[in-house]
PDB file of N, CA, C and O in Angstrom:
ATOM      1  N   MET A   1      -1.291 159.998-123.880  1.00  0.00           N
ATOM      2  CA  MET A   1      -1.714 159.382-125.121  1.00  0.00           C
ATOM      3  C   MET A   1      -0.702 159.732-126.210  1.00  0.00           C
ATOM      4  O   MET A   1      -0.176 160.827-126.243  1.00  0.00           O
ATOM      5  N   GLN A   2      -0.460 158.816-127.127  1.00  0.00           N
ATOM      6  CA  GLN A   2       0.529 159.036-128.179  1.00  0.00           C
ATOM      7  C   GLN A   2      -0.074 159.844-129.321  1.00  0.00           C
ATOM      8  O   GLN A   2      -1.263 159.764-129.600  1.00  0.00           O
ATOM      9  N   ASP A   3       0.805 160.609-129.969  1.00  0.00           N
ATOM     10  CA  ASP A   3       0.405 161.397-131.124  1.00  0.00           C
ATOM     11  C   ASP A   3       0.297 160.471-132.329  1.00  0.00           C
ATOM     12  O   ASP A   3       1.284 159.895-132.768  1.00  0.00           O
ATOM     13  N   LYS A   4      -0.891 160.294-132.876  1.00  0.00           N
ATOM     14  CA  LYS A   4      -1.105 159.370-133.991  1.00  0.00           C
ATOM     15  C   LYS A   4      -0.695 159.957-135.334  1.00  0.00           C
ATOM     16  O   LYS A   4      -0.759 159.295-136.346  1.00  0.00           O
ATOM     17  N   ASN A   5      -0.232 161.182-135.344  1.00  0.00           N
ATOM     18  CA  ASN A   5       0.228 161.803-136.578  1.00  0.00           C
ATOM     19  C   ASN A   5       1.706 161.531-136.838  1.00  0.00           C
ATOM     20  O   ASN A   5       2.207 161.804-137.912  1.00  0.00           O
ATOM     21  N   ASN A   6       2.413 161.016-135.851  1.00  0.00           N
ATOM     22  CA  ASN A   6       3.836 160.715-135.990  1.00  0.00           C
ATOM     23  C   ASN A   6       4.028 159.213-136.239  1.00  0.00           C
ATOM     24  O   ASN A   6       3.255 158.395-135.762  1.00  0.00           O
ATOM     25  N   THR A   7       5.078 158.911-136.958  1.00  0.00           N
ATOM     26  CA  THR A   7       5.410 157.516-137.222  1.00  0.00           C
ATOM     27  C   THR A   7       5.873 156.852-135.936  1.00  0.00           C
ATOM     28  O   THR A   7       6.686 157.403-135.203  1.00  0.00           O
ATOM     29  N   GLN A   8       5.352 155.685-135.681  1.00  0.00           N
ATOM     30  CA  GLN A   8       5.745 154.920-134.510  1.00  0.00           C
ATOM     31  C   GLN A   8       6.829 153.920-134.907  1.00  0.00           C
ATOM     32  O   GLN A   8       6.783 153.344-135.994  1.00  0.00           O
ATOM     33  N   PHE A   9       7.790 153.728-134.068  1.00  0.00           N
ATOM     34  CA  PHE A   9       8.883 152.800-134.329  1.00  0.00           C
ATOM     35  C   PHE A   9       8.853 151.688-133.297  1.00  0.00           C
ATOM     36  O   PHE A   9       8.526 151.922-132.139  1.00  0.00           O
ATOM     37  N   PHE A  10       9.193 150.527-133.741  1.00  0.00           N
ATOM     38  CA  PHE A  10       9.425 149.433-132.796  1.00  0.00           C
ATOM     39  C   PHE A  10      10.581 148.609-133.307  1.00  0.00           C
ATOM     40  O   PHE A  10      10.874 148.587-134.490  1.00  0.00           O
ATOM     41  N   LYS A  11      11.259 147.996-132.385  1.00  0.00           N
ATOM     42  CA  LYS A  11      12.449 147.237-132.729  1.00  0.00           C
ATOM     43  C   LYS A  11      12.151 145.751-132.527  1.00  0.00           C
ATOM     44  O   LYS A  11      11.677 145.345-131.468  1.00  0.00           O
ATOM     45  N   VAL A  12      12.450 144.965-133.541  1.00  0.00           N
ATOM     46  CA  VAL A  12      12.273 143.525-133.458  1.00  0.00           C
ATOM     47  C   VAL A  12      13.636 142.910-133.217  1.00  0.00           C
ATOM     48  O   VAL A  12      14.574 143.144-133.978  1.00  0.00           O
ATOM     49  N   GLU A  13      13.733 142.170-132.146  1.00  0.00           N
ATOM     50  CA  GLU A  13      14.994 141.513-131.833  1.00  0.00           C
ATOM     51  C   GLU A  13      15.164 140.302-132.742  1.00  0.00           C
ATOM     52  O   GLU A  13      14.225 139.535-132.950  1.00  0.00           O
ATOM     53  N   LYS A  14      16.371 140.157-133.289  1.00  0.00           N
ATOM     54  CA  LYS A  14      16.665 138.989-134.103  1.00  0.00           C
ATOM     55  C   LYS A  14      16.742 137.770-133.212  1.00  0.00           C
ATOM     56  O   LYS A  14      17.212 137.855-132.077  1.00  0.00           O
ATOM     57  N   GLU A  15      16.276 136.654-133.756  1.00  0.00           N
ATOM     58  CA  GLU A  15      16.377 135.405-133.024  1.00  0.00           C
ATOM     59  C   GLU A  15      17.855 135.041-132.904  1.00  0.00           C
ATOM     60  O   GLU A  15      18.611 135.166-133.859  1.00  0.00           O
ATOM     61  N   GLN A  16      18.233 134.621-131.719  1.00  0.00           N
ATOM     62  CA  GLN A  16      19.630 134.278-131.490  1.00  0.00           C
ATOM     63  C   GLN A  16      20.024 133.099-132.379  1.00  0.00           C
ATOM     64  O   GLN A  16      19.324 132.107-132.459  1.00  0.00           O
ATOM     65  N   GLN A  17      21.153 133.260-133.066  1.00  0.00           N
ATOM     66  CA  GLN A  17      21.657 132.196-133.924  1.00  0.00           C
ATOM     67  C   GLN A  17      22.298 131.130-133.053  1.00  0.00           C
ATOM     68  O   GLN A  17      23.089 131.440-132.178  1.00  0.00           O
ATOM     69  N   ILE A  18      21.947 129.887-133.323  1.00  0.00           N
ATOM     70  CA  ILE A  18      22.546 128.790-132.587  1.00  0.00           C
ATOM     71  C   ILE A  18      23.413 127.999-133.563  1.00  0.00           C
ATOM     72  O   ILE A  18      23.048 127.811-134.719  1.00  0.00           O
ATOM     73  N   GLN A  19      24.559 127.596-133.096  1.00  0.00           N
ATOM     74  CA  GLN A  19      25.505 126.869-133.934  1.00  0.00           C
ATOM     75  C   GLN A  19      25.014 125.442-134.171  1.00  0.00           C
ATOM     76  O   GLN A  19      24.373 124.841-133.311  1.00  0.00           O
ATOM     77  N   VAL A  20      25.337 124.906-135.337  1.00  0.00           N
ATOM     78  CA  VAL A  20      24.949 123.545-135.708  1.00  0.00           C
ATOM     79  C   VAL A  20      25.471 122.557-134.668  1.00  0.00           C
ATOM     80  O   VAL A  20      24.750 121.636-134.257  1.00  0.00           O
ATOM     81  N   ASP A  21      26.691 122.770-134.232  1.00  0.00           N
ATOM     82  CA  ASP A  21      27.298 121.900-133.223  1.00  0.00           C
ATOM     83  C   ASP A  21      26.444 121.868-131.952  1.00  0.00           C
ATOM     84  O   ASP A  21      26.206 120.807-131.369  1.00  0.00           O
ATOM     85  N   ASP A  22      25.965 123.026-131.526  1.00  0.00           N
ATOM     86  CA  ASP A  22      25.137 123.107-130.326  1.00  0.00           C
ATOM     87  C   ASP A  22      23.796 122.421-130.524  1.00  0.00           C
ATOM     88  O   ASP A  22      23.283 121.758-129.613  1.00  0.00           O
ATOM     89  N   VAL A  23      23.214 122.574-131.705  1.00  0.00           N
ATOM     90  CA  VAL A  23      21.948 121.909-132.013  1.00  0.00           C
ATOM     91  C   VAL A  23      22.122 120.398-131.903  1.00  0.00           C
ATOM     92  O   VAL A  23      21.309 119.715-131.268  1.00  0.00           O
ATOM     93  N   LEU A  24      23.186 119.877-132.495  1.00  0.00           N
ATOM     94  CA  LEU A  24      23.427 118.435-132.435  1.00  0.00           C
ATOM     95  C   LEU A  24      23.615 117.955-130.998  1.00  0.00           C
ATOM     96  O   LEU A  24      23.103 116.894-130.626  1.00  0.00           O
ATOM     97  N   LYS A  25      24.310 118.722-130.178  1.00  0.00           N
ATOM     98  CA  LYS A  25      24.512 118.347-128.774  1.00  0.00           C
ATOM     99  C   LYS A  25      23.184 118.301-128.025  1.00  0.00           C
ATOM    100  O   LYS A  25      22.913 117.358-127.274  1.00  0.00           O
ATOM    101  N   ILE A  26      22.360 119.301-128.226  1.00  0.00           N
ATOM    102  CA  ILE A  26      21.063 119.369-127.542  1.00  0.00           C
ATOM    103  C   ILE A  26      20.164 118.230-127.998  1.00  0.00           C
ATOM    104  O   ILE A  26      19.523 117.559-127.180  1.00  0.00           O
ATOM    105  N   VAL A  27      20.105 118.000-129.308  1.00  0.00           N
ATOM    106  CA  VAL A  27      19.254 116.941-129.855  1.00  0.00           C
ATOM    107  C   VAL A  27      19.732 115.578-129.364  1.00  0.00           C
ATOM    108  O   VAL A  27      18.929 114.739-128.931  1.00  0.00           O
ATOM    109  N   TYR A  28      21.031 115.341-129.421  1.00  0.00           N
ATOM    110  CA  TYR A  28      21.600 114.076-128.967  1.00  0.00           C
ATOM    111  C   TYR A  28      21.228 113.822-127.506  1.00  0.00           C
ATOM    112  O   TYR A  28      20.764 112.738-127.143  1.00  0.00           O
ATOM    113  N   SER A  29      21.410 114.838-126.677  1.00  0.00           N
ATOM    114  CA  SER A  29      21.107 114.717-125.258  1.00  0.00           C
ATOM    115  C   SER A  29      19.618 114.444-125.020  1.00  0.00           C
ATOM    116  O   SER A  29      19.252 113.582-124.204  1.00  0.00           O
ATOM    117  N   ALA A  30      18.762 115.156-125.727  1.00  0.00           N
ATOM    118  CA  ALA A  30      17.319 114.973-125.570  1.00  0.00           C
ATOM    119  C   ALA A  30      16.888 113.560-125.976  1.00  0.00           C
ATOM    120  O   ALA A  30      16.062 112.935-125.302  1.00  0.00           O
ATOM    121  N   LEU A  31      17.466 113.054-127.058  1.00  0.00           N
ATOM    122  CA  LEU A  31      17.135 111.705-127.506  1.00  0.00           C
ATOM    123  C   LEU A  31      17.585 110.671-126.473  1.00  0.00           C
ATOM    124  O   LEU A  31      16.845 109.718-126.176  1.00  0.00           O
ATOM    125  N   ARG A  32      18.770 110.839-125.922  1.00  0.00           N
ATOM    126  CA  ARG A  32      19.261 109.903-124.887  1.00  0.00           C
ATOM    127  C   ARG A  32      18.378 109.951-123.652  1.00  0.00           C
ATOM    128  O   ARG A  32      18.056 108.912-123.083  1.00  0.00           O
ATOM    129  N   GLU A  33      17.999 111.161-123.237  1.00  0.00           N
ATOM    130  CA  GLU A  33      17.150 111.309-122.048  1.00  0.00           C
ATOM    131  C   GLU A  33      15.823 110.585-122.217  1.00  0.00           C
ATOM    132  O   GLU A  33      15.269 110.067-121.245  1.00  0.00           O
ATOM    133  N   LYS A  34      15.321 110.550-123.433  1.00  0.00           N
ATOM    134  CA  LYS A  34      14.037 109.885-123.696  1.00  0.00           C
ATOM    135  C   LYS A  34      14.200 108.395-123.991  1.00  0.00           C
ATOM    136  O   LYS A  34      13.224 107.695-124.223  1.00  0.00           O
ATOM    137  N   GLY A  35      15.446 107.897-124.001  1.00  0.00           N
ATOM    138  CA  GLY A  35      15.680 106.475-124.179  1.00  0.00           C
ATOM    139  C   GLY A  35      15.825 106.017-125.620  1.00  0.00           C
ATOM    140  O   GLY A  35      15.802 104.814-125.891  1.00  0.00           O
ATOM    141  N   TYR A  36      15.990 106.946-126.533  1.00  0.00           N
ATOM    142  CA  TYR A  36      16.171 106.601-127.946  1.00  0.00           C
ATOM    143  C   TYR A  36      17.648 106.403-128.264  1.00  0.00           C
ATOM    144  O   TYR A  36      18.513 106.896-127.541  1.00  0.00           O
ATOM    145  N   ASN A  37      17.923 105.731-129.371  1.00  0.00           N
ATOM    146  CA  ASN A  37      19.287 105.632-129.883  1.00  0.00           C
ATOM    147  C   ASN A  37      19.515 106.893-130.721  1.00  0.00           C
ATOM    148  O   ASN A  37      18.980 107.006-131.832  1.00  0.00           O
ATOM    149  N   PRO A  38      20.299 107.848-130.220  1.00  0.00           N
ATOM    150  CA  PRO A  38      20.460 109.134-130.916  1.00  0.00           C
ATOM    151  C   PRO A  38      21.024 109.004-132.325  1.00  0.00           C
ATOM    152  O   PRO A  38      20.582 109.725-133.230  1.00  0.00           O
ATOM    153  N   VAL A  39      21.978 108.111-132.531  1.00  0.00           N
ATOM    154  CA  VAL A  39      22.572 107.957-133.860  1.00  0.00           C
ATOM    155  C   VAL A  39      21.509 107.508-134.853  1.00  0.00           C
ATOM    156  O   VAL A  39      21.348 108.108-135.930  1.00  0.00           O
ATOM    157  N   ASN A  40      20.751 106.479-134.504  1.00  0.00           N
ATOM    158  CA  ASN A  40      19.713 105.983-135.416  1.00  0.00           C
ATOM    159  C   ASN A  40      18.664 107.048-135.706  1.00  0.00           C
ATOM    160  O   ASN A  40      18.224 107.206-136.854  1.00  0.00           O
ATOM    161  N   GLN A  41      18.263 107.776-134.684  1.00  0.00           N
ATOM    162  CA  GLN A  41      17.211 108.782-134.862  1.00  0.00           C
ATOM    163  C   GLN A  41      17.695 109.957-135.715  1.00  0.00           C
ATOM    164  O   GLN A  41      16.973 110.428-136.592  1.00  0.00           O
ATOM    165  N   ILE A  42      18.920 110.418-135.472  1.00  0.00           N
ATOM    166  CA  ILE A  42      19.448 111.544-136.250  1.00  0.00           C
ATOM    167  C   ILE A  42      19.669 111.130-137.698  1.00  0.00           C
ATOM    168  O   ILE A  42      19.344 111.879-138.626  1.00  0.00           O
ATOM    169  N   VAL A  43      20.193 109.929-137.913  1.00  0.00           N
ATOM    170  CA  VAL A  43      20.368 109.429-139.287  1.00  0.00           C
ATOM    171  C   VAL A  43      19.014 109.325-139.980  1.00  0.00           C
ATOM    172  O   VAL A  43      18.861 109.728-141.136  1.00  0.00           O
ATOM    173  N   GLY A  44      18.016 108.804-139.291  1.00  0.00           N
ATOM    174  CA  GLY A  44      16.666 108.712-139.867  1.00  0.00           C
ATOM    175  C   GLY A  44      16.146 110.069-140.280  1.00  0.00           C
ATOM    176  O   GLY A  44      15.573 110.232-141.361  1.00  0.00           O
ATOM    177  N   TYR A  45      16.367 111.073-139.435  1.00  0.00           N
ATOM    178  CA  TYR A  45      15.929 112.429-139.769  1.00  0.00           C
ATOM    179  C   TYR A  45      16.679 112.976-140.978  1.00  0.00           C
ATOM    180  O   TYR A  45      16.082 113.532-141.897  1.00  0.00           O
ATOM    181  N   ILE A  46      18.002 112.818-140.986  1.00  0.00           N
ATOM    182  CA  ILE A  46      18.810 113.346-142.089  1.00  0.00           C
ATOM    183  C   ILE A  46      18.412 112.688-143.404  1.00  0.00           C
ATOM    184  O   ILE A  46      18.276 113.358-144.435  1.00  0.00           O
ATOM    185  N   MET A  47      18.204 111.379-143.383  1.00  0.00           N
ATOM    186  CA  MET A  47      17.889 110.648-144.611  1.00  0.00           C
ATOM    187  C   MET A  47      16.489 110.956-145.138  1.00  0.00           C
ATOM    188  O   MET A  47      16.288 111.076-146.337  1.00  0.00           O
ATOM    189  N   SER A  48      15.533 111.101-144.240  1.00  0.00           N
ATOM    190  CA  SER A  48      14.144 111.243-144.673  1.00  0.00           C
ATOM    191  C   SER A  48      13.616 112.671-144.631  1.00  0.00           C
ATOM    192  O   SER A  48      12.686 113.017-145.359  1.00  0.00           O
ATOM    193  N   GLY A  49      14.165 113.471-143.737  1.00  0.00           N
ATOM    194  CA  GLY A  49      13.621 114.814-143.539  1.00  0.00           C
ATOM    195  C   GLY A  49      12.389 114.812-142.650  1.00  0.00           C
ATOM    196  O   GLY A  49      11.781 115.851-142.426  1.00  0.00           O
ATOM    197  N   ASP A  50      12.017 113.651-142.132  1.00  0.00           N
ATOM    198  CA  ASP A  50      10.833 113.519-141.283  1.00  0.00           C
ATOM    199  C   ASP A  50      11.181 113.930-139.853  1.00  0.00           C
ATOM    200  O   ASP A  50      11.937 113.239-139.169  1.00  0.00           O
ATOM    201  N   PRO A  51      10.640 115.045-139.368  1.00  0.00           N
ATOM    202  CA  PRO A  51      11.006 115.537-138.042  1.00  0.00           C
ATOM    203  C   PRO A  51      10.533 114.650-136.896  1.00  0.00           C
ATOM    204  O   PRO A  51      11.000 114.802-135.772  1.00  0.00           O
ATOM    205  N   THR A  52       9.638 113.704-137.162  1.00  0.00           N
ATOM    206  CA  THR A  52       9.164 112.852-136.075  1.00  0.00           C
ATOM    207  C   THR A  52      10.235 111.876-135.593  1.00  0.00           C
ATOM    208  O   THR A  52      10.053 111.220-134.573  1.00  0.00           O
ATOM    209  N   TYR A  53      11.355 111.785-136.291  1.00  0.00           N
ATOM    210  CA  TYR A  53      12.482 110.996-135.795  1.00  0.00           C
ATOM    211  C   TYR A  53      13.103 111.657-134.563  1.00  0.00           C
ATOM    212  O   TYR A  53      13.822 111.017-133.806  1.00  0.00           O
ATOM    213  N   ILE A  54      12.863 112.943-134.389  1.00  0.00           N
ATOM    214  CA  ILE A  54      13.459 113.707-133.299  1.00  0.00           C
ATOM    215  C   ILE A  54      12.396 114.021-132.261  1.00  0.00           C
ATOM    216  O   ILE A  54      11.320 114.514-132.586  1.00  0.00           O
ATOM    217  N   THR A  55      12.714 113.746-131.010  1.00  0.00           N
ATOM    218  CA  THR A  55      11.785 114.030-129.921  1.00  0.00           C
ATOM    219  C   THR A  55      11.554 115.536-129.771  1.00  0.00           C
ATOM    220  O   THR A  55      12.428 116.336-130.104  1.00  0.00           O
ATOM    221  N   SER A  56      10.402 115.880-129.262  1.00  0.00           N
ATOM    222  CA  SER A  56      10.136 117.293-128.974  1.00  0.00           C
ATOM    223  C   SER A  56      10.657 117.675-127.584  1.00  0.00           C
ATOM    224  O   SER A  56      10.640 118.852-127.220  1.00  0.00           O
ATOM    225  N   HIS A  57      11.155 116.692-126.843  1.00  0.00           N
ATOM    226  CA  HIS A  57      11.726 116.925-125.509  1.00  0.00           C
ATOM    227  C   HIS A  57      12.832 117.983-125.599  1.00  0.00           C
ATOM    228  O   HIS A  57      13.676 117.946-126.487  1.00  0.00           O
ATOM    229  N   ASN A  58      12.811 118.916-124.671  1.00  0.00           N
ATOM    230  CA  ASN A  58      13.793 120.019-124.619  1.00  0.00           C
ATOM    231  C   ASN A  58      13.856 120.821-125.919  1.00  0.00           C
ATOM    232  O   ASN A  58      14.897 121.350-126.278  1.00  0.00           O
ATOM    233  N   ASN A  59      12.744 120.861-126.647  1.00  0.00           N
ATOM    234  CA  ASN A  59      12.634 121.649-127.873  1.00  0.00           C
ATOM    235  C   ASN A  59      13.573 121.153-128.986  1.00  0.00           C
ATOM    236  O   ASN A  59      13.918 121.896-129.901  1.00  0.00           O
ATOM    237  N   ALA A  60      13.996 119.890-128.897  1.00  0.00           N
ATOM    238  CA  ALA A  60      14.969 119.347-129.843  1.00  0.00           C
ATOM    239  C   ALA A  60      14.445 119.356-131.280  1.00  0.00           C
ATOM    240  O   ALA A  60      15.176 119.686-132.208  1.00  0.00           O
ATOM    241  N   ARG A  61      13.198 119.003-131.474  1.00  0.00           N
ATOM    242  CA  ARG A  61      12.642 118.949-132.832  1.00  0.00           C
ATOM    243  C   ARG A  61      12.623 120.328-133.470  1.00  0.00           C
ATOM    244  O   ARG A  61      13.021 120.494-134.624  1.00  0.00           O
ATOM    245  N   SER A  62      12.196 121.316-132.730  1.00  0.00           N
ATOM    246  CA  SER A  62      12.164 122.679-133.277  1.00  0.00           C
ATOM    247  C   SER A  62      13.566 123.172-133.610  1.00  0.00           C
ATOM    248  O   SER A  62      13.771 123.821-134.635  1.00  0.00           O
ATOM    249  N   LEU A  63      14.518 122.859-132.749  1.00  0.00           N
ATOM    250  CA  LEU A  63      15.892 123.294-132.987  1.00  0.00           C
ATOM    251  C   LEU A  63      16.474 122.659-134.243  1.00  0.00           C
ATOM    252  O   LEU A  63      17.071 123.348-135.067  1.00  0.00           O
ATOM    253  N   ILE A  64      16.318 121.348-134.383  1.00  0.00           N
ATOM    254  CA  ILE A  64      16.947 120.671-135.522  1.00  0.00           C
ATOM    255  C   ILE A  64      16.315 121.108-136.842  1.00  0.00           C
ATOM    256  O   ILE A  64      16.977 121.130-137.876  1.00  0.00           O
ATOM    257  N   MET A  65      15.056 121.494-136.802  1.00  0.00           N
ATOM    258  CA  MET A  65      14.387 121.930-138.026  1.00  0.00           C
ATOM    259  C   MET A  65      14.856 123.312-138.479  1.00  0.00           C
ATOM    260  O   MET A  65      14.612 123.710-139.616  1.00  0.00           O
ATOM    261  N   LYS A  66      15.564 124.043-137.620  1.00  0.00           N
ATOM    262  CA  LYS A  66      16.102 125.357-137.989  1.00  0.00           C
ATOM    263  C   LYS A  66      17.410 125.236-138.760  1.00  0.00           C
ATOM    264  O   LYS A  66      17.917 126.221-139.275  1.00  0.00           O
ATOM    265  N   VAL A  67      17.950 124.018-138.818  1.00  0.00           N
ATOM    266  CA  VAL A  67      19.230 123.771-139.487  1.00  0.00           C
ATOM    267  C   VAL A  67      18.964 122.929-140.735  1.00  0.00           C
ATOM    268  O   VAL A  67      18.199 121.961-140.683  1.00  0.00           O
ATOM    269  N   GLU A  68      19.576 123.291-141.836  1.00  0.00           N
ATOM    270  CA  GLU A  68      19.452 122.495-143.064  1.00  0.00           C
ATOM    271  C   GLU A  68      20.111 121.134-142.835  1.00  0.00           C
ATOM    272  O   GLU A  68      21.136 121.036-142.168  1.00  0.00           O
ATOM    273  N   ARG A  69      19.520 120.096-143.408  1.00  0.00           N
ATOM    274  CA  ARG A  69      20.061 118.748-143.216  1.00  0.00           C
ATOM    275  C   ARG A  69      21.478 118.616-143.756  1.00  0.00           C
ATOM    276  O   ARG A  69      22.300 117.928-143.169  1.00  0.00           O
ATOM    277  N   ASP A  70      21.783 119.287-144.857  1.00  0.00           N
ATOM    278  CA  ASP A  70      23.148 119.201-145.382  1.00  0.00           C
ATOM    279  C   ASP A  70      24.149 119.848-144.425  1.00  0.00           C
ATOM    280  O   ASP A  70      25.300 119.425-144.329  1.00  0.00           O
ATOM    281  N   GLU A  71      23.710 120.861-143.674  1.00  0.00           N
ATOM    282  CA  GLU A  71      24.589 121.470-142.672  1.00  0.00           C
ATOM    283  C   GLU A  71      24.877 120.491-141.535  1.00  0.00           C
ATOM    284  O   GLU A  71      25.982 120.472-140.994  1.00  0.00           O
ATOM    285  N   LEU A  72      23.882 119.686-141.193  1.00  0.00           N
ATOM    286  CA  LEU A  72      24.091 118.659-140.161  1.00  0.00           C
ATOM    287  C   LEU A  72      25.137 117.653-140.626  1.00  0.00           C
ATOM    288  O   LEU A  72      26.053 117.307-139.873  1.00  0.00           O
ATOM    289  N   VAL A  73      25.006 117.200-141.877  1.00  0.00           N
ATOM    290  CA  VAL A  73      25.969 116.240-142.425  1.00  0.00           C
ATOM    291  C   VAL A  73      27.363 116.848-142.454  1.00  0.00           C
ATOM    292  O   VAL A  73      28.346 116.202-142.067  1.00  0.00           O
ATOM    293  N   GLU A  74      27.476 118.090-142.884  1.00  0.00           N
ATOM    294  CA  GLU A  74      28.778 118.768-142.936  1.00  0.00           C
ATOM    295  C   GLU A  74      29.415 118.833-141.558  1.00  0.00           C
ATOM    296  O   GLU A  74      30.611 118.566-141.409  1.00  0.00           O
ATOM    297  N   GLU A  75      28.637 119.194-140.568  1.00  0.00           N
ATOM    298  CA  GLU A  75      29.173 119.323-139.206  1.00  0.00           C
ATOM    299  C   GLU A  75      29.619 117.972-138.663  1.00  0.00           C
ATOM    300  O   GLU A  75      30.687 117.861-138.057  1.00  0.00           O
ATOM    301  N   ILE A  76      28.826 116.951-138.884  1.00  0.00           N
ATOM    302  CA  ILE A  76      29.183 115.609-138.420  1.00  0.00           C
ATOM    303  C   ILE A  76      30.460 115.137-139.115  1.00  0.00           C
ATOM    304  O   ILE A  76      31.373 114.612-138.481  1.00  0.00           O
ATOM    305  N   LEU A  77      30.540 115.336-140.418  1.00  0.00           N
ATOM    306  CA  LEU A  77      31.720 114.921-141.173  1.00  0.00           C
ATOM    307  C   LEU A  77      32.955 115.719-140.744  1.00  0.00           C
ATOM    308  O   LEU A  77      34.048 115.167-140.598  1.00  0.00           O
ATOM    309  N   ARG A  78      32.781 117.014-140.504  1.00  0.00           N
ATOM    310  CA  ARG A  78      33.885 117.865-140.063  1.00  0.00           C
ATOM    311  C   ARG A  78      34.469 117.330-138.748  1.00  0.00           C
ATOM    312  O   ARG A  78      35.686 117.214-138.591  1.00  0.00           O
ATOM    313  N   HIS A  79      33.602 116.976-137.818  1.00  0.00           N
ATOM    314  CA  HIS A  79      34.070 116.434-136.537  1.00  0.00           C
ATOM    315  C   HIS A  79      34.714 115.065-136.709  1.00  0.00           C
ATOM    316  O   HIS A  79      35.729 114.774-136.067  1.00  0.00           O
ATOM    317  N   TYR A  80      34.167 114.250-137.566  1.00  0.00           N
ATOM    318  CA  TYR A  80      34.731 112.928-137.810  1.00  0.00           C
ATOM    319  C   TYR A  80      36.149 113.048-138.373  1.00  0.00           C
ATOM    320  O   TYR A  80      37.076 112.376-137.909  1.00  0.00           O
ATOM    321  N   ILE A  81      36.322 113.905-139.350  1.00  0.00           N
ATOM    322  CA  ILE A  81      37.636 114.113-139.968  1.00  0.00           C
ATOM    323  C   ILE A  81      38.623 114.655-138.937  1.00  0.00           C
ATOM    324  O   ILE A  81      39.758 114.176-138.833  1.00  0.00           O
ATOM    325  N   LYS A  82      38.189 115.630-138.155  1.00  0.00           N
ATOM    326  CA  LYS A  82      39.063 116.223-137.138  1.00  0.00           C
ATOM    327  C   LYS A  82      39.472 115.185-136.095  1.00  0.00           C
ATOM    328  O   LYS A  82      40.635 115.098-135.719  1.00  0.00           O
ATOM    329  N   ASN A  83      38.511 114.391-135.622  1.00  0.00           N
ATOM    330  CA  ASN A  83      38.791 113.409-134.576  1.00  0.00           C
ATOM    331  C   ASN A  83      39.611 112.234-135.063  1.00  0.00           C
ATOM    332  O   ASN A  83      40.181 111.504-134.246  1.00  0.00           O
ATOM    333  N   ASN A  84      39.698 112.022-136.360  1.00  0.00           N
ATOM    334  CA  ASN A  84      40.506 110.931-136.911  1.00  0.00           C
ATOM    335  C   ASN A  84      41.821 111.442-137.513  1.00  0.00           C
ATOM    336  O   ASN A  84      42.494 110.716-138.201  1.00  0.00           O
ATOM    337  N   SER A  85      42.135 112.694-137.249  1.00  0.00           N
ATOM    338  CA  SER A  85      43.391 113.329-137.671  1.00  0.00           C
ATOM    339  C   SER A  85      43.656 113.182-139.163  1.00  0.00           C
ATOM    340  O   SER A  85      44.778 112.922-139.585  1.00  0.00           O
ATOM    341  N   TRP A  86      42.637 113.346-139.959  1.00  0.00           N
ATOM    342  CA  TRP A  86      42.812 113.288-141.412  1.00  0.00           C
ATOM    343  C   TRP A  86      43.374 114.595-141.950  1.00  0.00           C
ATOM    344  O   TRP A  86      43.852 114.642-143.058  1.00  0.00           O
ATOM    345  N   GLU A  87      43.241 115.648-141.207  1.00  0.00           N
ATOM    346  CA  GLU A  87      43.735 116.950-141.657  1.00  0.00           C
ATOM    347  C   GLU A  87      45.082 117.232-141.073  1.00  0.00           C
ATOM    348  O   GLU A  87      45.426 116.860-140.007  1.00  0.00           O
TER     349      GLU A  87
END
């Protein structure tokens, strides 16, 4: 039995940080698997903030809600600029 007069310690593990790029890949894949147009659905989510644009398949909705919408736009724009050799 533990001594109740001593302070008890427990360690809480931090939730693993997932990169915005990875979130977009997972969400895109989940939307395609369910037969949705991923571009239309992601744009709908970014514009409205309504998470129902994103399927819950493969935990995609929960993942995308952990990322700020402006971060999603930044990541998409960053890739667009890089892929079009603007930099």
